[in-house]
Coordinates of C-alpha atoms and ligand atoms in Angstrom, one line a residue:
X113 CA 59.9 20.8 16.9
X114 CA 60.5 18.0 14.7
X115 CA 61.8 18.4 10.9
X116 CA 60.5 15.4 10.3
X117 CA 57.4 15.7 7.7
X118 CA 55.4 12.9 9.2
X119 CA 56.2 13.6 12.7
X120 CA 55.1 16.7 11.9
X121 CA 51.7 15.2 10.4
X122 CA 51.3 13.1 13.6
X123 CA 52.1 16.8 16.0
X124 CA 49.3 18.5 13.9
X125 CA 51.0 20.9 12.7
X126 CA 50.8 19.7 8.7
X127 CA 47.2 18.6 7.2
X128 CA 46.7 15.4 5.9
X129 CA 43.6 13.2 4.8
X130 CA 43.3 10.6 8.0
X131 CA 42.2 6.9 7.1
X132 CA 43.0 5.2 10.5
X133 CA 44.3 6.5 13.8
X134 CA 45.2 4.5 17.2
X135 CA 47.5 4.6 20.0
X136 CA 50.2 3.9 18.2
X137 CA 49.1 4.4 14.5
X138 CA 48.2 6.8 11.8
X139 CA 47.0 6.2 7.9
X140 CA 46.1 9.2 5.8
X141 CA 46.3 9.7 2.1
X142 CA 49.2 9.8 -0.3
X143 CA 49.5 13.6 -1.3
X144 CA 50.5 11.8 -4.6
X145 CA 48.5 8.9 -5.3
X146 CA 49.7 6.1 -7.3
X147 CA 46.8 4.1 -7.6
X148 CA 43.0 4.8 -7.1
X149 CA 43.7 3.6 -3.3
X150 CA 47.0 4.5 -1.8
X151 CA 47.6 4.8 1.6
X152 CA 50.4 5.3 4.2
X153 CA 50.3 3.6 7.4
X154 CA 53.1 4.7 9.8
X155 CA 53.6 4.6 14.0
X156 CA 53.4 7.8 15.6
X157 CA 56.7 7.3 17.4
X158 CA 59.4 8.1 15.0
X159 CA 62.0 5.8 13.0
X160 CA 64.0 6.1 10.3
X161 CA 62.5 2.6 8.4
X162 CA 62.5 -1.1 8.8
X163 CA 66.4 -1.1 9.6
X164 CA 66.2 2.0 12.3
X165 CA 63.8 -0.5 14.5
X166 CA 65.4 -1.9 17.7
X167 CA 65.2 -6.0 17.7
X168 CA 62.6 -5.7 20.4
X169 CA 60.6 -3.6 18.5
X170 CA 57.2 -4.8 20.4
X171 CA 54.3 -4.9 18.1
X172 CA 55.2 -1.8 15.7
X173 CA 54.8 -4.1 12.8
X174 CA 52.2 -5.8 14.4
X175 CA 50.0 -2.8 14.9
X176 CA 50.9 -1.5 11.2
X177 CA 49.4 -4.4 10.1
X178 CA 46.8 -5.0 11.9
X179 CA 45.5 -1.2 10.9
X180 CA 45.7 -2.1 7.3
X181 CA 43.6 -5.0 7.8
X182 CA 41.1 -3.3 9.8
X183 CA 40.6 -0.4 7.3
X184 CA 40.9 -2.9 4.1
X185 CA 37.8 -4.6 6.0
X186 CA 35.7 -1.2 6.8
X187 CA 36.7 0.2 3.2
X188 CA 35.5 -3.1 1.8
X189 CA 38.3 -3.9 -0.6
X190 CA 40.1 -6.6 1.5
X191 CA 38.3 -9.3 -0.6
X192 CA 39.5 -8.0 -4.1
X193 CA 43.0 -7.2 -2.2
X194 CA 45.5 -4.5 -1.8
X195 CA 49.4 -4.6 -2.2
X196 CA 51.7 -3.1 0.7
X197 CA 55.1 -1.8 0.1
X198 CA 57.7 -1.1 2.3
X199 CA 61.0 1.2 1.3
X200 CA 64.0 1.1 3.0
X201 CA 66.8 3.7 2.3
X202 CA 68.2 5.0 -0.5
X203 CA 68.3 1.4 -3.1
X204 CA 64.6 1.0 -1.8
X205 CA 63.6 4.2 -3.2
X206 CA 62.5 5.4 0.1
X207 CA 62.0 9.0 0.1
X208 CA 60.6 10.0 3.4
X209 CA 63.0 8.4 6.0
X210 CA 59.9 7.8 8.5
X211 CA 58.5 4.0 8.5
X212 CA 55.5 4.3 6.9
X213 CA 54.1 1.1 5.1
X214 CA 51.9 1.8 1.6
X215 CA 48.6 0.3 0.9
X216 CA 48.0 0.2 -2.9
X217 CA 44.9 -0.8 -4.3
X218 CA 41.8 -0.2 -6.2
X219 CA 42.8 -1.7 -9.6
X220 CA 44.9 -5.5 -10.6
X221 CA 48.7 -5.1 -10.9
X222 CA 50.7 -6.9 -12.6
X223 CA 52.7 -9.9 -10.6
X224 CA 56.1 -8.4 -11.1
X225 CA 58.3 -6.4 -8.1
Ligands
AMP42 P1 58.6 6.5 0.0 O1 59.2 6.6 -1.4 O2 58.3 5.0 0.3 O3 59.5 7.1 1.0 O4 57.2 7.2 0.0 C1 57.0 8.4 0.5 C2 55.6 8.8 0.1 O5 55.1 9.8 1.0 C3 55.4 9.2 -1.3 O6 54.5 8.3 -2.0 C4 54.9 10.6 -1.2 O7 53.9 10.9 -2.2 C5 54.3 10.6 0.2 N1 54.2 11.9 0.9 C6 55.2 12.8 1.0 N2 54.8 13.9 1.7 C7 53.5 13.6 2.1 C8 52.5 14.3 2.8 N3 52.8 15.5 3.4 N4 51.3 13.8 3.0 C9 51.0 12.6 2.4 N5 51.9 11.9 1.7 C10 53.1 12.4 1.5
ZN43 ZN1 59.2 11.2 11.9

């Protein structure tokens, strides 16, 4: 059994509110939203984060994003857009050490990083 928590998300064996599932991919909910929309799209096969993928990664970044588009389109806010963030290890803030790209949106931000 895995100890990872979004493995464990993508096993079934944790809840979570699903936005977007594939073959490969899985979006659900941020358990603590940052903005009105805030999403996490990640690949059901497990790594660490952006560094952790081999150089032949095939389409894993691909597929991420092409998920985000999809739902931005059937949610209806891709015209207004969306910010994604991606966190990798500990100076990137990243706190869940699965990839897992965020989809913020719902309200302006500012311009800044
Ligand atoms: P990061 O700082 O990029 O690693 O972001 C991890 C994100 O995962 C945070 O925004 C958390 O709120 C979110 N998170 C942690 N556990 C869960 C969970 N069980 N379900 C949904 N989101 C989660
Ligand atoms: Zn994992």
């Amino acid at each position: 059994m895995s100890s990872c928590v979004f493995c464990k998300i993508v096993e079934g064996q944790l809840p979570c509110q699903k936005v977007f599932e594939s073959e490969t991919v899985l979006a659900f909910k941020d358990l603590h939203p940052q903005h009105p929309i805030h999403y996490l799209f990640i690949p059901k096969k497990h790594y660490v984060n952006v560094a952790d993928l081999p150089d032949d990664n095939g389409n894993i970044m691909a597929d991420l994003f092409a998920a985000i588009k999809t739902v931005a389109e059937k949610e209806g806010f891709a015209e207004k857009g969306y910010r994604n963030v991606i966190n990798t290890g500990t100076w990137g803030g990243q706190t869940v050490f699965h990839l897992h790209v965020h989809l913020l949106s719902g309200r302006t931000m500012s311009p800044s990083f």
